[in-house]
mmCIF file of C-alpha atoms and ligand atoms in Angstrom:
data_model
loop_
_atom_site.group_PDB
_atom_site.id
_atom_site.type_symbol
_atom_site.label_atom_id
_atom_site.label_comp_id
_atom_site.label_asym_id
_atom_site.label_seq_id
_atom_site.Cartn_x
_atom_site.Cartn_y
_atom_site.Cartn_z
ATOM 1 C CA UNK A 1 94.430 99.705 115.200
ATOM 2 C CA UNK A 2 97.661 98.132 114.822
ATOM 3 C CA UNK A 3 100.136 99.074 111.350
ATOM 4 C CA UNK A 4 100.437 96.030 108.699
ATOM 5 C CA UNK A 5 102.198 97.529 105.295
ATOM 6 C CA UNK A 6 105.459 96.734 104.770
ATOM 7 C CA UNK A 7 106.626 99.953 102.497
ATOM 8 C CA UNK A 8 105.182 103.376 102.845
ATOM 9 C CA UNK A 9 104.757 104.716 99.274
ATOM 10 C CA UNK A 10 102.240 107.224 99.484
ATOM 11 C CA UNK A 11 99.445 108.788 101.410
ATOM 12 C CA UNK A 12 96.747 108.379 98.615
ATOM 13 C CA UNK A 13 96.467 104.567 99.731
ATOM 14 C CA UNK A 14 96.518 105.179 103.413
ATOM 15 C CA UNK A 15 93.130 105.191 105.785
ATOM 16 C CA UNK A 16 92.665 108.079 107.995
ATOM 17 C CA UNK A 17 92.875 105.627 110.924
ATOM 18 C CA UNK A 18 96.285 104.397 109.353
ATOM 19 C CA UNK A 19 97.386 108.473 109.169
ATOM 20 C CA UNK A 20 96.161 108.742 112.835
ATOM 21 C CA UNK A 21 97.989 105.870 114.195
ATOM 22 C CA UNK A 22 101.487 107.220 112.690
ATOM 23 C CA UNK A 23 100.415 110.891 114.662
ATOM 24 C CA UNK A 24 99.733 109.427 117.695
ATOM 25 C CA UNK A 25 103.251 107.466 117.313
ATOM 26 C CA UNK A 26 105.418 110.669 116.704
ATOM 27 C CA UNK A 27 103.837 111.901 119.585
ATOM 28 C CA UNK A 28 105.169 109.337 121.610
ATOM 29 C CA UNK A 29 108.563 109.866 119.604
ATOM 30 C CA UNK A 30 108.446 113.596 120.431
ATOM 31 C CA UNK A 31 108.184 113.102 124.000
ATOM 32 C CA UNK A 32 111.721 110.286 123.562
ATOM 33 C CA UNK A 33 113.053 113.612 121.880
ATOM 34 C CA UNK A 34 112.505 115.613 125.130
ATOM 35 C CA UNK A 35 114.450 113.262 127.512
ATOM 36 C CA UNK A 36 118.359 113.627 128.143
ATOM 37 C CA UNK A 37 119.096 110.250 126.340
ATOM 38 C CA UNK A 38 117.135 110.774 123.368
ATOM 39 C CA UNK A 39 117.836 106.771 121.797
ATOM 40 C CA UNK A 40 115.987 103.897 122.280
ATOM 41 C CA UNK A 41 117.046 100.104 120.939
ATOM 42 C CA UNK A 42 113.569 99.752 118.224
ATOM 43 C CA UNK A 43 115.841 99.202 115.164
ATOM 44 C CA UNK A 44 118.644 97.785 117.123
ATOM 45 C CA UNK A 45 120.571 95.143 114.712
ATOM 46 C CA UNK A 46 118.965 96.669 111.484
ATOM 47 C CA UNK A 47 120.242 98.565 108.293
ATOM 48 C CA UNK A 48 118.757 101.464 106.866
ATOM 49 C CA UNK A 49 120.181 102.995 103.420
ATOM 50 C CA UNK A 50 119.417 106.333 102.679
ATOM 51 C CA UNK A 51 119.143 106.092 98.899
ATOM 52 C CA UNK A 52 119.086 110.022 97.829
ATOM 53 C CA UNK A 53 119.337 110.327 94.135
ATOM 54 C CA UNK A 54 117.546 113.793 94.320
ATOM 55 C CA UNK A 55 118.987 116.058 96.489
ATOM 56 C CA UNK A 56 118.048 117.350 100.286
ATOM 57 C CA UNK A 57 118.778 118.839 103.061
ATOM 58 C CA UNK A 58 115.779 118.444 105.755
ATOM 59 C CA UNK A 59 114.573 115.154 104.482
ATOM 60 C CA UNK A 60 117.752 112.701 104.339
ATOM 61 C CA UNK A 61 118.995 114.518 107.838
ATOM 62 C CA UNK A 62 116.021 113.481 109.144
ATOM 63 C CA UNK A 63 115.952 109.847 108.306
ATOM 64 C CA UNK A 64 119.384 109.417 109.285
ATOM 65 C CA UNK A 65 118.856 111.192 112.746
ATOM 66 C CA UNK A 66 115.939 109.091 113.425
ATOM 67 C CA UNK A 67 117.218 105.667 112.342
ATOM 68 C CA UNK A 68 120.763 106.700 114.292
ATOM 69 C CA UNK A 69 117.661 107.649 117.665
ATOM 70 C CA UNK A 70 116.448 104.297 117.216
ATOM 71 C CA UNK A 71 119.826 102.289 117.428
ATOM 72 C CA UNK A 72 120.105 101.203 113.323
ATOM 73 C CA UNK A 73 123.047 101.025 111.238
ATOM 74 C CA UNK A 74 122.520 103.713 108.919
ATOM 75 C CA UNK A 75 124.187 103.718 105.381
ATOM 76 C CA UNK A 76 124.326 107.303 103.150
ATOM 77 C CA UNK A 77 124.471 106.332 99.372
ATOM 78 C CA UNK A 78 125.727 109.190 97.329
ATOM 79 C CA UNK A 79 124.055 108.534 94.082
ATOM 80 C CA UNK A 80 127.072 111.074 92.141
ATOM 81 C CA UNK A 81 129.984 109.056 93.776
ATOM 82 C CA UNK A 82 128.079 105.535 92.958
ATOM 83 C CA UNK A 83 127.862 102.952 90.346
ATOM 84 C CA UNK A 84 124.294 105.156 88.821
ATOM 85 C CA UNK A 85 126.992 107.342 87.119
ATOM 86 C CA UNK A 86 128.315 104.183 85.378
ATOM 87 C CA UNK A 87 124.817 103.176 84.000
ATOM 88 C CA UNK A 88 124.068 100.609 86.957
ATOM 89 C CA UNK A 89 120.082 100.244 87.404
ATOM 90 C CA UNK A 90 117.987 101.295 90.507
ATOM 91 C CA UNK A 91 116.737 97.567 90.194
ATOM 92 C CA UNK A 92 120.474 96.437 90.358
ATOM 93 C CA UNK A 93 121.791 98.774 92.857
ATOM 94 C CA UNK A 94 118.924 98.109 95.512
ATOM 95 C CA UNK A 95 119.674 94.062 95.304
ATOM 96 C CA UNK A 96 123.098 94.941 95.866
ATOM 97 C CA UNK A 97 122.586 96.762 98.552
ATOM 98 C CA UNK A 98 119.979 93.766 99.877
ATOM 99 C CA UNK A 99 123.080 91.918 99.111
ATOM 100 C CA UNK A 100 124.286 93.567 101.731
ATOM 101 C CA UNK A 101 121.527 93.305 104.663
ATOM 102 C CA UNK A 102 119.409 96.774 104.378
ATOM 103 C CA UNK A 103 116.814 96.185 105.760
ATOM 104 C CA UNK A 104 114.728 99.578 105.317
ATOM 105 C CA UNK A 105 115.973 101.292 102.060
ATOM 106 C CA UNK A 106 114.879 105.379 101.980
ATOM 107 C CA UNK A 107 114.752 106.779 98.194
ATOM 108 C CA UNK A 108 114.576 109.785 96.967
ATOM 109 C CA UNK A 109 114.326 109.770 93.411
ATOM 110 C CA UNK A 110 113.284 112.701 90.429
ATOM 111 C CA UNK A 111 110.900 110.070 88.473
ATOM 112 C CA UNK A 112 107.379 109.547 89.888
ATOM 113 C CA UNK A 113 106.324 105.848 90.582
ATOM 114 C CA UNK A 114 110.179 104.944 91.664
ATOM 115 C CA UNK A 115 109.226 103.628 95.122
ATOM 116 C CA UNK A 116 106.508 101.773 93.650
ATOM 117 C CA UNK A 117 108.433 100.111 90.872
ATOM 118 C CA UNK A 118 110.883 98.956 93.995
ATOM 119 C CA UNK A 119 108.169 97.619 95.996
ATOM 120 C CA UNK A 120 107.139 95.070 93.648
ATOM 121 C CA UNK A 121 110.323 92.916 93.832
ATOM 122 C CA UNK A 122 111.994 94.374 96.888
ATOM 123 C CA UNK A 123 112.842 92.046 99.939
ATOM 124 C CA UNK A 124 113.784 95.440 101.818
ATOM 125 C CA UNK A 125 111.200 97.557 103.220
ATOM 126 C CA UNK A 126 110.934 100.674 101.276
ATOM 127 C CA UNK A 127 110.218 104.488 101.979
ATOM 128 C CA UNK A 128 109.255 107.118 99.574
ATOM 129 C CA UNK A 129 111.897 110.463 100.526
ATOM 130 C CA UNK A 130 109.391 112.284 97.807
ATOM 131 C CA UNK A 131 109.384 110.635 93.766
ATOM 132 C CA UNK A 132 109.091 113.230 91.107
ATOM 133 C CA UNK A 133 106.183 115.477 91.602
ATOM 134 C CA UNK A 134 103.719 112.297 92.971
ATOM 135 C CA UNK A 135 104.294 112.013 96.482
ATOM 136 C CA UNK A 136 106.262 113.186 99.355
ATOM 137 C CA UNK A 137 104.611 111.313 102.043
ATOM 138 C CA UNK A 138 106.776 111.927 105.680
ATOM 139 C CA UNK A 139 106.617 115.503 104.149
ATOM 140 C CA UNK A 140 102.269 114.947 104.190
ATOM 141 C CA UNK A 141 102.515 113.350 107.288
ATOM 142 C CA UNK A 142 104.796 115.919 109.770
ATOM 143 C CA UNK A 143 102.820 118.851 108.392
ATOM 144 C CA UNK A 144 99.603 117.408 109.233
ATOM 145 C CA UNK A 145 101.547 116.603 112.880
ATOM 146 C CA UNK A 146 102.313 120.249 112.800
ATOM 147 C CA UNK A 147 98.535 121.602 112.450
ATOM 148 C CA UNK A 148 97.578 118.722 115.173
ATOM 149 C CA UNK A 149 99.664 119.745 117.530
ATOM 150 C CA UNK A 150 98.775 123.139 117.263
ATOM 151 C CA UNK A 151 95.421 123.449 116.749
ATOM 152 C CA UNK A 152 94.239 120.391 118.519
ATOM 153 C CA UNK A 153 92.459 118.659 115.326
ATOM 154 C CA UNK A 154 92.361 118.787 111.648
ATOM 155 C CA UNK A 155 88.985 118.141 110.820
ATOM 156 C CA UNK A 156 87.273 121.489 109.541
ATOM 157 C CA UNK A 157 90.421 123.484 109.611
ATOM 158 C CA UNK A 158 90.451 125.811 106.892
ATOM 159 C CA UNK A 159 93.907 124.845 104.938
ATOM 160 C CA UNK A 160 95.641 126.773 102.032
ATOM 161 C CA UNK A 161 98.298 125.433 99.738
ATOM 162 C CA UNK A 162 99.744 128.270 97.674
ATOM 163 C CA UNK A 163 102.411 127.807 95.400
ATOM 164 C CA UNK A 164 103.393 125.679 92.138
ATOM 165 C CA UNK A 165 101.085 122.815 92.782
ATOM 166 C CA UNK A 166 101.040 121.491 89.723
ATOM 167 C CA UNK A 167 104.612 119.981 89.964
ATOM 168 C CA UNK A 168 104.711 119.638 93.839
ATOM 169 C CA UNK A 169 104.508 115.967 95.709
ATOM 170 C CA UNK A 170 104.153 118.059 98.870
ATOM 171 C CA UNK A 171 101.466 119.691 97.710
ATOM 172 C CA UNK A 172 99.958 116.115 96.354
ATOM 173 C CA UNK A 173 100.657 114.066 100.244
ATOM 174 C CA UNK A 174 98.967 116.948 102.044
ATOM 175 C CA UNK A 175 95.775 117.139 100.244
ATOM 176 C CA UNK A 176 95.175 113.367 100.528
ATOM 177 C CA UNK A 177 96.575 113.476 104.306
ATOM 178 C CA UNK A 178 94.284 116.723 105.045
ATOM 179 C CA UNK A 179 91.119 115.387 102.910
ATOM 180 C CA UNK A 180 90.863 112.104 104.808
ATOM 181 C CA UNK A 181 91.478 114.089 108.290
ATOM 182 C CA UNK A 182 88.586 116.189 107.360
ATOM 183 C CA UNK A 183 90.141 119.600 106.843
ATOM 184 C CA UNK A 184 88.584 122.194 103.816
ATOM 185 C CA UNK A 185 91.251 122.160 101.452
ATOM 186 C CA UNK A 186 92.101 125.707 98.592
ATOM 187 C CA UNK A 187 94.299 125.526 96.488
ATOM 188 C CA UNK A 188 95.984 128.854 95.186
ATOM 189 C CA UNK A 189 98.703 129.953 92.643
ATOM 190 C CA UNK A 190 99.020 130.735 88.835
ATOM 191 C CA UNK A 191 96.319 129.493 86.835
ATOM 192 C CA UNK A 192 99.170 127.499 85.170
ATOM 193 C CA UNK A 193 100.756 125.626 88.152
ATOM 194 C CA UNK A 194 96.942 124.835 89.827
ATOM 195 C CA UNK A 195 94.809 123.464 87.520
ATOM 196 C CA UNK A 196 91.215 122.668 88.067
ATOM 197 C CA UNK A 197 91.314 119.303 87.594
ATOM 198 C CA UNK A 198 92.279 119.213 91.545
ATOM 199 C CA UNK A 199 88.276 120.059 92.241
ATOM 200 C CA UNK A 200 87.829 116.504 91.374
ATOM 201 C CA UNK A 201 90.168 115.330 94.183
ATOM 202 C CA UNK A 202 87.487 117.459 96.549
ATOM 203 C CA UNK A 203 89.846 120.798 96.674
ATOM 204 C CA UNK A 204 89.068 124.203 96.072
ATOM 205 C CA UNK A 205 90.688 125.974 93.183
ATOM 206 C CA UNK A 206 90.921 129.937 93.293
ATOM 207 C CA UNK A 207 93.486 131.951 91.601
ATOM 208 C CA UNK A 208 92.765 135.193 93.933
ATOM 209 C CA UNK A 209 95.000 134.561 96.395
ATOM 210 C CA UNK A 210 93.293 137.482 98.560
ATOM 211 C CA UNK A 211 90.469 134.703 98.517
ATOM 212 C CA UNK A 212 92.775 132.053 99.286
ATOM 213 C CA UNK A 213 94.549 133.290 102.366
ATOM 214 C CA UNK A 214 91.035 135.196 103.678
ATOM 215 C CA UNK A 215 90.128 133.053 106.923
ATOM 216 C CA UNK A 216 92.732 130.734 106.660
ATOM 217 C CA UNK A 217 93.885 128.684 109.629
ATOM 218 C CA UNK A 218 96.906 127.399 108.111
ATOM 219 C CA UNK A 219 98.598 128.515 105.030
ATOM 220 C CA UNK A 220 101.119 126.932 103.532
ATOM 221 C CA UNK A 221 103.425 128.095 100.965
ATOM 222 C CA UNK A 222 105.098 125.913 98.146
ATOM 223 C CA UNK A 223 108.538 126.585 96.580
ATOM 224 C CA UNK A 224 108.444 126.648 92.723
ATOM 225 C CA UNK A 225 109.549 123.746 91.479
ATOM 226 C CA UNK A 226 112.016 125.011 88.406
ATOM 227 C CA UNK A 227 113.831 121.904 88.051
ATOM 228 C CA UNK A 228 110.714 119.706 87.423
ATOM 229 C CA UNK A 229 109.157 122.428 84.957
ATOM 230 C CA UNK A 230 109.512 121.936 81.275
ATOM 231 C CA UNK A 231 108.777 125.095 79.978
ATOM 232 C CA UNK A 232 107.709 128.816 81.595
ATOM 233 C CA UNK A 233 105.006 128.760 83.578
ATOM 234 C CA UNK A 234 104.508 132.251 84.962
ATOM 235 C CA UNK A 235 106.984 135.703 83.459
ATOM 236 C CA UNK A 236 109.232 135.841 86.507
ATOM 237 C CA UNK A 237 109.744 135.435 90.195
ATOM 238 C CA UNK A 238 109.506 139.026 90.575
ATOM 239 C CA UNK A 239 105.617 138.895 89.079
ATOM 240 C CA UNK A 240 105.327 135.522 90.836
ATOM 241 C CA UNK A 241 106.294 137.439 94.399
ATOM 242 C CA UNK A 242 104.045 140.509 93.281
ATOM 243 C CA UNK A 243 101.126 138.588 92.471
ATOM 244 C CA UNK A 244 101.115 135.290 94.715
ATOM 245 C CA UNK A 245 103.553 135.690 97.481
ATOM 246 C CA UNK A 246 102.618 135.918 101.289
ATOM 247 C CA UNK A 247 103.047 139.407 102.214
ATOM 248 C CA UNK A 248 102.252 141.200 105.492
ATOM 249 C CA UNK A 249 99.077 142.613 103.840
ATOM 250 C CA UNK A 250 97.775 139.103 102.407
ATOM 251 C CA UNK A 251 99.396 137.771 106.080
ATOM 252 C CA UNK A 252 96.426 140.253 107.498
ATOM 253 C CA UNK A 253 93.541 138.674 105.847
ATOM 254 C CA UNK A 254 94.766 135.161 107.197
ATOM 255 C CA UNK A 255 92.340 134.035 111.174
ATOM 256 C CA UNK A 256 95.027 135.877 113.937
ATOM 257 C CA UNK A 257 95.849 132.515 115.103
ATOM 258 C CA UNK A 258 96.885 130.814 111.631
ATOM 259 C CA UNK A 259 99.987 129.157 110.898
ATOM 260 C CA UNK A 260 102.144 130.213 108.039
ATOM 261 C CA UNK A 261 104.052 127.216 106.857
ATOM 262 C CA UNK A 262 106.552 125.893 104.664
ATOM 263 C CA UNK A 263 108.199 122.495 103.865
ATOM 264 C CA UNK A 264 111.712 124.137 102.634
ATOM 265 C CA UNK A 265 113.679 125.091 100.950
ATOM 266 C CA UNK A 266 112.533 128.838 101.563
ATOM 267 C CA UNK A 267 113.526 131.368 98.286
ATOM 268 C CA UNK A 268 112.897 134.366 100.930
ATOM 269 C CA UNK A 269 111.284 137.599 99.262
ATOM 270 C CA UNK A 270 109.638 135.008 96.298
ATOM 271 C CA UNK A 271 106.753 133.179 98.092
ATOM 272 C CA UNK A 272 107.166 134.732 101.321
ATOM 273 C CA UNK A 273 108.490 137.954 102.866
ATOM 274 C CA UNK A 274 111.681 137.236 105.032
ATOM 275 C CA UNK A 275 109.688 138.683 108.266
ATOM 276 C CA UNK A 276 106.948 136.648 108.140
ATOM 277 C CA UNK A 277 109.178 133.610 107.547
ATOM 278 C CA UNK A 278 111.018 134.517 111.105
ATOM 279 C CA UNK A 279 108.005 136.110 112.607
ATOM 280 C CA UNK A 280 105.702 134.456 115.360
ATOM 281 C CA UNK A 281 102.786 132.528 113.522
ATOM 282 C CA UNK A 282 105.654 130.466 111.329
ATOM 283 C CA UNK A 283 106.268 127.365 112.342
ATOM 284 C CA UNK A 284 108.547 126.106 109.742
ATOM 285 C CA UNK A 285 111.219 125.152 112.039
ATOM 286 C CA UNK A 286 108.590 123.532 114.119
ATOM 287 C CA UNK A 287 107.661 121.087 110.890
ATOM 288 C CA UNK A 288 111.280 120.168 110.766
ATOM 289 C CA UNK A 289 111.681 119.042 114.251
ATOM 290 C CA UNK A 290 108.531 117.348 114.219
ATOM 291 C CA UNK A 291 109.462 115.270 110.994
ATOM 292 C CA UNK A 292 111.733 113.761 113.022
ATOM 293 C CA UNK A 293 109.754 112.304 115.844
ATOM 294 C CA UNK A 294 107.244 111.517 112.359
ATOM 295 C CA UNK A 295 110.079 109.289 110.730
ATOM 296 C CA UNK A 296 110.886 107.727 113.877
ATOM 297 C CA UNK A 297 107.231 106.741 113.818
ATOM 298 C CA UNK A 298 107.132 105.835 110.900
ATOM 299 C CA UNK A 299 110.433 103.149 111.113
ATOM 300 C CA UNK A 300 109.213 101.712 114.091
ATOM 301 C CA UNK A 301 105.808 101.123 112.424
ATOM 302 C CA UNK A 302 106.959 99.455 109.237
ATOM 303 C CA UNK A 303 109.747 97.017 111.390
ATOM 304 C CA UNK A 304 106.303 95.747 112.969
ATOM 305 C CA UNK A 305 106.305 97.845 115.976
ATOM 306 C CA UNK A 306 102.963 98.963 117.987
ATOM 307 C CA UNK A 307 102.086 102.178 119.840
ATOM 308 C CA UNK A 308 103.568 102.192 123.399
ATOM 309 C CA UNK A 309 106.243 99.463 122.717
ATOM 310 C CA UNK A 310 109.193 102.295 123.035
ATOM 311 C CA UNK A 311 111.534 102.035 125.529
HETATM 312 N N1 LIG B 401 111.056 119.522 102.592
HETATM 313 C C1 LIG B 401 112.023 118.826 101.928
HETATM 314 O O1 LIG B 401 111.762 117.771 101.307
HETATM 315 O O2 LIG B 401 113.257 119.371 102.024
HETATM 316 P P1 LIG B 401 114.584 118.708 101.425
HETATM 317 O O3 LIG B 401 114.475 118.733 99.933
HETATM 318 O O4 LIG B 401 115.727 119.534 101.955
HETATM 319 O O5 LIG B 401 114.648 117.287 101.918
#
């Protein structure tokens, strides 16, 4: 199987074999991570632009870190200190910057579809950092790392997403990622923010989250998205936390060995108890160490490198 896209937009287009082959890469990245000089040469002589018009913390750290492991020049736009605040296009800023030699160009952006409206005239490679409520698709790809690693396979996992689905492009890159890797996918959350037309992608839709989280291997908890929501969607976090947050007594009903989960940014004591965020079957720090090893793999891959060509 060798990698042939030049942009990675999304996870809805990807094969499972294409999913597997960037999994099998960050595991080769993780293992770079674990040696004293953690930098190899892959993007040596290349410039990657970290085009954040949204913001982030985990994401846009990560990218940097892993182009700055792999030896590239790395560039961070700040979209309120640019030429975007004087009315300058996305179209028009991005040639600029290919004006200027990027050669990978990473963007985060509020409206769904931005990658993709890139791609079509870009010379630059380009990597959706998460577009609107679409896609999130590094964010897809280093959770489903996560489960691997730990539980040795996705297929027939028992996965739950719970949380404001609805507007989340986490939510959206995990399904396809866990779908096409074979895991049993329920969805869980307000009757407003999960509706049923996500049965038709091949998920299950409950609003009993005591159903949701019963058996569970991996749960994994979604952040309500207030700055994407138009108008109320549920009375208040307090009712949200009452009724849908991941307490120790829902925790109970979860299989003894599942992972709890969470892409970040936590609200603590909203859709998940503090405890249970620091407690032993989290591994939300674990997803944001592996997303870097995942956007390592994931650079290498799209500048035309091949498993077991790292140095
Ligand atoms: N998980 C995630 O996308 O976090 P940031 O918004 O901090 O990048």
């Amino acid at each position: 199987m060798t990698w042939n896209r030049r942009h990675l937009l999304d996870l809805q287009s990807l094969t499972a074999e294409e999913i597997t082959l960037i999994l099998d890469v960050a595991r080769e990245f993780r293992a770079v991570g674990e040696r004293d000089v953690k930098k190899v040469g892959v993007l040596q002589g290349r410039t990657v632009v970290n085009l954040f018009v949204e913001p982030s913390t985990r994401t846009r750290i990560s990218f940097e870190l892993a182009a700055l492991r792999l030896s590239a020049d790395v560039i961070n736009f700040t979209a309120e200190a640019s030429s975007l605040k004087k009315g300058e296009t996305l179209k028009d800023t991005v040639r600029n910057l290919e004006s200027m030699s990027a050669d990978f160009v990473i963007l985060r952006h509020g409206a769904s579809g931005a990658p993709h409206f890139l791609s079509r005239f870009a010379r630059c490679h380009i990597i959706n950092a998460g577009d609107g409520a679409h896609e999130h698709p590094t964010q897809g790809l280093l959770d489903v790392f996560t489960i691997r690693e730990r539980k040795g396979r996705i297929a027939g996992l028992k996965v739950t997403i719970l949380g404001d689905i609805l507007y989340s492009r986490v939510a959206r890159s995990n399904i396809w990622a866990l779908l096409k890797l074979g895991a049993e996918v329920t969805l869980c959350g307000p009757p407003t923010l999960v509706p049923r037309v996500f049965e038709q992608w091949g998920c299950r839709v409950t609003w009993n989250v005591h159903e949701a989280v019963r058996g569970a291997d991996v749960v994994n908890l979604l952040r309500i998205q207030h700055e994407r929501q138009r108008k109320t969607m549920f009375p208040s976090t307090g009712e949200y936390a009452a009724l849908f947050g991941l307490n120790q007594a829902r925790a109970s009903l979860l299989h003894p060995e599942a992972l709890i989960m969470h892409p970040g940014p936590i609200n603590r004591g909203v859709e998940i108890e503090s405890e249970l965020a620091d407690g032993e079957r989290s591994v939300i720090l674990e997803q944001v160490a592996n997303g870097l090893a995942v956007r390592m793999a994931v650079l290498h891959l799209i500048n035309g490198g091949q498993p077991g060509q790292i140095c």
